[in-house]
């Protein structure tokens, strides 16, 4: 940004519009700085568009993964100006679906400022993102240059665009957009995309309809074989998925999950080969025992038509759902259909000879090349995320499912070669052998998931919170008080690989959920408790911060509308979390936070994140509890708790915490801080 600012400020080229460079922090404070700017700064109302720079990795290409909302002229600006484009509407629809557990300033500008923009991020090497290895020297100069070229060009285009001043006139409509191997971007309105998709579907209908509408004596066998072949294809895909899932579940149960995290080829050798072998096996059985008297050439044609029909079904479904990503299915229908029409005559005359195979592969080159390009981006982004996706989602099951899906897609137009080939024995034997050897090596623990290799680190992330918890009853009496180091591993393996290095961290100290307390009675920094249910609690001495948190009830009022208003005051460190659980017969109807409407986190409890600067007055806020006619139980109306997180200064550390942190092996990245937790009932 500084270099772009320098270039623009020294350029003699006149800009039609002003450009604001916003260097905002506090993103990990739940996007507070961007929210503060867009809701409070006097310039906020003058902004017509923005470019948001993000990172989900360290260097590589910067991917445009969100645009808009609507405002297709922004996409057109990127298409026209970007020198090294890397953009996809697929990434946009995947990110906005919520599958990726992340958020950016884009949402704040969009939702609170009603401003359209472009969101782009580095996605390469997410393994070290937000770790000690995430340093400036690891970002290649080429990545910085490439990003600078793109951002400067797009920024100049926007700053000299006539559309920017009257952006509202060009607001409506979505765009289908995707880059072609980073060379250029293809973009067109989604309504045009729907028309193209319908034309492609109609071409398939005409192609298949011509075969089905032939005289009855010619179509009886074809229709029957087509329907049976469709069933066989779907069965092969289903059994392929089941096979890799069985392997993935077994690997997870024996404690060898994430064996591919440091060696991605292991996942391909284990799950990819199993998926391909199963598909080939099912079709080989069908060829041998069901299609006994049918010619290989005829079967090859039938199964090509089946693959075309299946992809056409995906195209219809995605188009009906209004997804711009349907363009991928359109590519996977249009190019194979054109290829088939071109090589059909040669196949009939000479069979599956070298000329036919060469032209067939040439025709499939574009859809397969683009599919592999997309698949690379998917694994580049998702594989590191699986190493920090929590303890509840088996990453092997997720990765095996993705690999099985990729195998189904990539094999679809080559199923016909199973029927054209004389034998598949050698292929199946080789695939089975690779899968079996890899399986045995994984089960024996040969492939360790993590690495501290400075050239290519793949660390395990761990959170350590040295805390003291105090639980009060309805009368304000202390009913429980304990202290310990609360340990959270951010992946599915938990502490299994850590225990041999630190024996005291084992399953005997697994943390137990306090069922009556919000979020299980632990000081969650963010409400991700549903992702990480396996944690450990190692007894340790009490903590005594120099700036202890104080929490008190200021007033309790009965409102005219028969609810109870509780007003609280809290003081403490710069970061605190507030939790609420309404008891049976009580609900939170209002509070003084946000827009006034309480919003529950997953599980039904309420979570509030609070932070302040160096000089801050006491935090005062209120909640309103609606009590039903059935009086609440003797335990009160609500349980509230406040956690104080000491993330800087001397209060962040304790001797016991430092000693434990030092014991962790070098392939881990432990983040540690001190906190206190106080629970009250009202």
XYZ file of C-alpha atoms in Angstrom, residues 110-520:
411
model
C -20.644 -3.894 2.801
C -23.059 -4.335 5.709
C -22.423 -1.154 7.722
C -21.383 1.214 4.951
C -23.473 -0.182 2.100
C -20.397 0.179 -0.110
C -19.425 -2.232 -2.920
C -15.862 -3.420 -3.274
C -13.282 -5.999 -4.282
C -11.841 -8.451 -1.741
C -8.525 -10.096 -2.552
C -6.115 -12.179 -0.501
C -2.879 -14.135 -0.637
C -3.746 -17.824 -0.266
C -0.437 -19.649 -0.654
C 1.175 -21.488 2.288
C -1.623 -21.055 4.807
C 0.201 -23.547 7.029
C 2.201 -20.739 8.649
C -0.513 -18.080 8.571
C -0.702 -16.376 12.008
C 2.267 -18.288 13.411
C 5.834 -17.301 14.341
C 6.877 -18.298 10.818
C 4.524 -15.734 9.261
C 7.247 -13.154 8.605
C 7.827 -10.594 5.868
C 10.955 -12.338 4.558
C 8.868 -15.353 3.510
C 6.799 -13.281 1.085
C 8.570 -13.437 -2.254
C 9.401 -10.162 -3.961
C 7.581 -11.459 -7.037
C 4.368 -11.790 -4.999
C 4.629 -8.209 -3.752
C 5.421 -6.919 -7.241
C 2.554 -8.849 -8.780
C 0.060 -7.640 -6.165
C 1.322 -4.068 -6.522
C 0.951 -4.165 -10.307
C -2.635 -5.369 -10.011
C -3.722 -3.038 -7.219
C -2.144 0.054 -8.777
C -3.700 -0.662 -12.174
C -7.180 -1.318 -10.775
C -6.949 1.669 -8.440
C -5.993 3.997 -11.301
C -8.828 2.605 -13.384
C -11.367 3.253 -10.623
C -9.972 6.690 -9.763
C -10.369 7.810 -13.383
C -13.691 6.033 -14.021
C -16.853 8.006 -14.791
C -18.883 5.186 -13.253
C -17.542 5.775 -9.757
C -19.322 9.112 -9.313
C -22.669 7.571 -10.229
C -22.082 4.039 -8.952
C -25.731 3.572 -7.934
C -26.780 3.693 -11.606
C -24.713 0.590 -12.325
C -25.555 -1.283 -9.156
C -27.797 -4.113 -10.317
C -26.752 -7.474 -11.640
C -24.206 -10.191 -10.805
C -21.288 -11.289 -12.925
C -19.838 -14.618 -13.931
C -16.068 -14.150 -13.887
C -13.021 -16.398 -13.954
C -9.420 -16.092 -15.039
C -7.910 -18.359 -17.656
C -4.639 -19.650 -16.176
C -3.801 -16.150 -14.955
C -3.585 -14.810 -18.520
C -6.870 -12.930 -18.764
C -10.344 -12.853 -17.221
C -13.597 -13.828 -18.865
C -16.573 -11.973 -17.407
C -20.199 -11.625 -18.461
C -23.520 -10.844 -16.737
C -25.149 -13.744 -14.897
C -28.273 -13.409 -17.059
C -26.102 -14.030 -20.143
C -24.623 -16.991 -18.298
C -28.097 -18.424 -17.753
C -28.842 -18.079 -21.481
C -25.574 -19.809 -22.397
C -26.304 -22.597 -19.907
C -29.797 -23.112 -21.373
C -28.360 -23.270 -24.900
C -25.843 -25.904 -23.811
C -28.620 -27.924 -22.128
C -30.732 -27.715 -25.289
C -27.801 -29.015 -27.358
C -27.562 -32.065 -25.068
C -31.325 -32.602 -25.265
C -31.126 -32.581 -29.071
C -28.106 -34.883 -29.079
C -29.620 -37.473 -26.728
C -33.134 -36.970 -28.084
C -31.980 -37.887 -31.599
C -30.803 -41.259 -30.285
C -33.891 -41.907 -28.173
C -36.354 -40.913 -30.920
C -35.021 -43.392 -33.489
C -37.297 -46.301 -34.538
C -38.266 -48.431 -31.541
C -36.324 -51.541 -32.567
C -33.129 -49.466 -32.637
C -33.623 -47.655 -29.341
C -34.858 -50.427 -27.045
C -31.370 -51.732 -26.247
C -29.836 -48.248 -26.127
C -32.432 -46.914 -23.655
C -32.093 -49.970 -21.447
C -28.287 -49.927 -21.552
C -28.234 -46.165 -20.935
C -30.409 -46.427 -17.810
C -28.514 -49.439 -16.491
C -25.211 -47.708 -17.231
C -26.413 -44.616 -15.375
C -27.191 -46.806 -12.367
C -23.777 -48.477 -12.602
C -22.004 -45.105 -12.828
C -23.829 -43.726 -9.805
C -23.145 -46.962 -7.934
C -19.436 -46.764 -8.768
C -19.297 -43.200 -7.472
C -21.209 -44.068 -4.326
C -19.087 -47.126 -3.536
C -15.949 -45.112 -4.301
C -17.005 -42.464 -1.777
C -17.930 -45.103 0.815
C -14.582 -46.854 0.333
C -12.469 -43.745 0.940
C -14.669 -42.732 3.874
C -14.189 -46.148 5.498
C -10.420 -45.758 5.106
C -10.555 -42.170 6.430
C -12.633 -43.130 9.471
C -10.329 -46.039 10.267
C -7.241 -43.827 9.967
C -8.898 -41.271 12.272
C -9.869 -43.898 14.853
C -6.335 -45.320 15.135
C -4.925 -41.845 15.748
C -3.118 -41.315 12.423
C -5.230 -38.410 11.206
C -3.498 -35.621 9.244
C -0.693 -37.929 8.071
C -0.859 -36.054 4.740
C -0.614 -32.574 6.323
C 3.147 -32.434 5.846
C 3.173 -34.735 2.791
C 0.186 -33.975 0.555
C 1.091 -36.743 -1.899
C 0.112 -39.223 0.836
C -3.547 -38.210 0.517
C -3.467 -38.775 -3.247
C -1.739 -42.143 -2.884
C -4.142 -43.242 -0.140
C -7.542 -41.794 -1.038
C -7.121 -40.879 -4.707
C -5.918 -44.323 -5.767
C -8.636 -46.041 -3.715
C -11.332 -43.923 -5.359
C -10.054 -44.565 -8.893
C -9.551 -48.296 -8.281
C -13.098 -48.685 -6.959
C -14.616 -46.928 -9.978
C -12.617 -49.070 -12.402
C -13.493 -52.239 -10.465
C -17.265 -51.630 -10.581
C -17.218 -50.890 -14.319
C -14.976 -53.866 -15.030
C -17.498 -56.125 -13.276
C -20.331 -54.575 -15.300
C -18.438 -55.110 -18.551
C -17.657 -58.724 -17.727
C -20.953 -59.903 -16.249
C -23.684 -57.568 -17.526
C -22.667 -56.206 -20.921
C -21.468 -59.596 -22.098
C -22.553 -59.439 -25.730
C -22.251 -55.701 -26.351
C -19.383 -54.350 -28.448
C -16.695 -52.278 -26.782
C -17.296 -49.406 -29.197
C -21.025 -49.350 -28.437
C -20.420 -49.394 -24.679
C -17.860 -46.614 -24.956
C -20.456 -44.464 -26.688
C -23.168 -45.283 -24.129
C -20.999 -44.353 -21.164
C -19.847 -41.153 -22.809
C -23.515 -40.208 -23.177
C -24.111 -41.073 -19.517
C -21.286 -38.791 -18.374
C -22.658 -36.030 -20.603
C -26.123 -36.526 -19.103
C -24.825 -36.386 -15.526
C -22.859 -33.167 -16.093
C -25.886 -31.708 -17.844
C -27.908 -32.544 -14.720
C -25.390 -30.626 -12.593
C -25.620 -27.717 -15.031
C -29.419 -27.600 -14.796
C -29.317 -27.799 -10.972
C -26.707 -25.059 -10.528
C -28.448 -22.787 -13.027
C -31.789 -23.319 -11.308
C -30.170 -22.402 -7.971
C -28.950 -19.151 -9.523
C -25.281 -19.967 -8.929
C -22.789 -18.270 -11.215
C -20.452 -21.258 -10.716
C -22.650 -23.158 -13.174
C -20.240 -22.009 -15.894
C -17.929 -24.885 -14.852
C -20.609 -27.465 -15.666
C -21.294 -25.644 -18.944
C -17.626 -26.081 -19.892
C -17.797 -29.754 -18.898
C -20.777 -30.281 -21.163
C -20.043 -28.073 -24.184
C -16.440 -29.111 -24.936
C -16.962 -32.892 -24.553
C -20.094 -32.693 -26.724
C -18.226 -30.821 -29.477
C -15.375 -33.323 -29.188
C -17.760 -36.260 -29.509
C -19.410 -34.808 -32.599
C -15.987 -34.290 -34.194
C -14.535 -37.756 -33.492
C -17.738 -39.835 -33.754
C -17.186 -40.693 -37.426
C -13.569 -41.736 -36.896
C -14.558 -43.955 -33.947
C -17.169 -45.748 -36.045
C -14.812 -46.339 -38.945
C -11.543 -47.202 -37.191
C -12.445 -47.864 -33.548
C -10.475 -46.546 -30.577
C -7.175 -46.171 -32.397
C -4.398 -43.663 -31.843
C -5.957 -40.931 -34.001
C -9.268 -41.122 -32.088
C -7.522 -41.061 -28.702
C -5.357 -38.072 -29.725
C -8.327 -36.005 -30.933
C -10.425 -37.041 -27.921
C -7.728 -35.943 -25.470
C -7.224 -32.700 -27.403
C -10.935 -31.923 -27.175
C -10.936 -32.625 -23.437
C -7.837 -30.516 -22.848
C -9.635 -27.269 -21.975
C -12.161 -28.605 -19.403
C -9.544 -30.836 -17.779
C -6.870 -28.150 -17.682
C -9.268 -25.654 -16.104
C -10.560 -28.272 -13.650
C -7.008 -29.074 -12.515
C -6.316 -25.331 -12.164
C -9.364 -24.961 -9.896
C -8.575 -28.121 -7.949
C -5.066 -26.800 -7.266
C -6.561 -23.583 -5.837
C -9.036 -25.581 -3.716
C -6.316 -27.721 -2.118
C -3.974 -24.734 -1.764
C -6.601 -23.038 0.399
C -8.400 -25.909 2.137
C -5.532 -28.212 3.130
C -3.952 -25.737 5.616
C -7.427 -24.859 6.971
C -7.957 -28.518 7.904
C -5.008 -28.154 10.277
C -6.887 -25.520 12.292
C -10.514 -26.586 11.878
C -11.008 -27.860 15.420
C -11.309 -31.180 17.187
C -14.790 -32.160 16.014
C -14.389 -32.366 12.239
C -12.262 -35.359 11.106
C -10.005 -33.759 8.474
C -9.319 -37.088 6.792
C -13.040 -37.532 6.147
C -13.248 -34.050 4.634
C -10.149 -34.439 2.473
C -11.123 -37.964 1.378
C -14.559 -36.678 0.342
C -13.033 -33.807 -1.671
C -10.577 -36.182 -3.361
C -13.371 -38.648 -4.145
C -15.435 -35.828 -5.669
C -12.479 -34.681 -7.771
C -11.900 -38.270 -8.889
C -15.530 -38.644 -9.958
C -15.365 -35.459 -12.015
C -11.974 -36.126 -13.606
C -12.767 -39.771 -14.404
C -16.247 -39.129 -15.799
C -15.274 -38.782 -19.473
C -12.700 -41.567 -19.260
C -15.097 -44.236 -17.974
C -15.798 -45.128 -21.609
C -12.125 -46.144 -21.989
C -12.704 -48.881 -19.396
C -15.102 -50.447 -21.916
C -12.858 -49.686 -24.921
C -9.757 -51.192 -23.262
C -9.020 -54.895 -23.541
C -8.078 -55.300 -19.884
C -7.917 -53.197 -16.706
C -6.142 -55.755 -14.534
C -2.712 -54.105 -14.538
C -4.184 -50.671 -13.828
C -6.271 -51.955 -10.906
C -3.366 -53.947 -9.537
C -1.044 -50.947 -9.612
C -3.615 -48.651 -7.978
C -4.444 -51.220 -5.304
C -0.768 -51.813 -4.571
C -0.047 -48.077 -4.164
C -3.093 -47.656 -1.912
C -2.235 -50.723 0.215
C 1.418 -49.732 0.717
C 0.446 -46.157 1.606
C -2.241 -47.430 3.982
C 0.260 -49.629 5.828
C 2.790 -46.807 6.056
C 0.154 -44.416 7.400
C -1.049 -46.957 9.967
C 2.530 -47.481 11.150
C 2.941 -43.746 11.753
C 5.609 -43.253 9.086
C 4.248 -39.887 8.013
C 4.388 -37.367 10.852
C 1.843 -34.571 10.325
C 3.959 -31.592 11.406
C 7.301 -30.087 10.565
C 9.662 -27.476 12.007
C 11.809 -27.415 8.892
C 12.633 -23.690 8.472
C 12.361 -24.017 4.694
C 8.849 -25.501 4.810
C 7.339 -25.461 8.323
C 3.964 -27.063 9.075
C 3.421 -26.294 12.788
C 0.688 -27.571 15.095
C -1.257 -24.724 16.712
C -1.948 -24.810 20.460
C -3.583 -22.291 22.820
C -2.487 -22.176 26.474
C -4.499 -20.089 28.943
C -3.311 -19.940 32.545
C -6.476 -19.033 34.392
C -8.189 -18.794 37.729
C -11.929 -19.484 37.754
C -14.382 -18.348 40.417
C -18.016 -19.487 40.495
C -20.629 -17.638 42.611
C -24.140 -18.720 43.537
C -27.343 -16.654 43.606
C -26.409 -15.171 46.990
C -22.957 -14.118 45.800
C -21.114 -16.819 47.734
C -18.117 -18.537 46.153
C -19.096 -22.149 45.477
C -16.085 -23.177 43.408
C -12.630 -21.829 42.700
C -9.848 -23.482 40.754
C -6.765 -22.638 38.748
C -4.986 -24.328 35.894
C -3.668 -24.085 32.368
C -6.436 -24.643 29.844
C -5.045 -26.279 26.702
C -6.683 -26.272 23.271
C -5.282 -27.997 20.207
C -6.676 -26.575 17.000
C -6.766 -29.799 15.032
C -8.272 -33.263 15.258
C -5.194 -34.969 16.723
C -5.593 -33.134 20.017
C -2.597 -33.700 22.302
C -1.787 -37.242 21.136
C 1.490 -36.197 19.502
C 2.366 -33.796 22.348
C 1.912 -36.264 25.244
C 5.186 -38.196 24.561
C 7.052 -34.875 24.931
C 5.000 -33.538 27.870
C 3.653 -36.596 29.773
C 1.580 -34.499 32.205
C -0.681 -33.460 29.296
C -2.662 -36.643 28.839
C -6.255 -37.846 28.800
C -6.461 -37.993 32.599
C -6.621 -34.174 32.679
C -9.259 -33.776 29.968
C -11.385 -30.725 30.753
C -14.987 -31.384 31.774
C -17.839 -29.165 30.685
C -19.610 -27.216 33.434
C -23.113 -27.967 32.212
C -24.765 -25.128 34.150
C -22.352 -22.464 32.881
C -22.416 -20.676 29.518
C -19.913 -22.092 27.022
C -19.046 -24.878 29.477
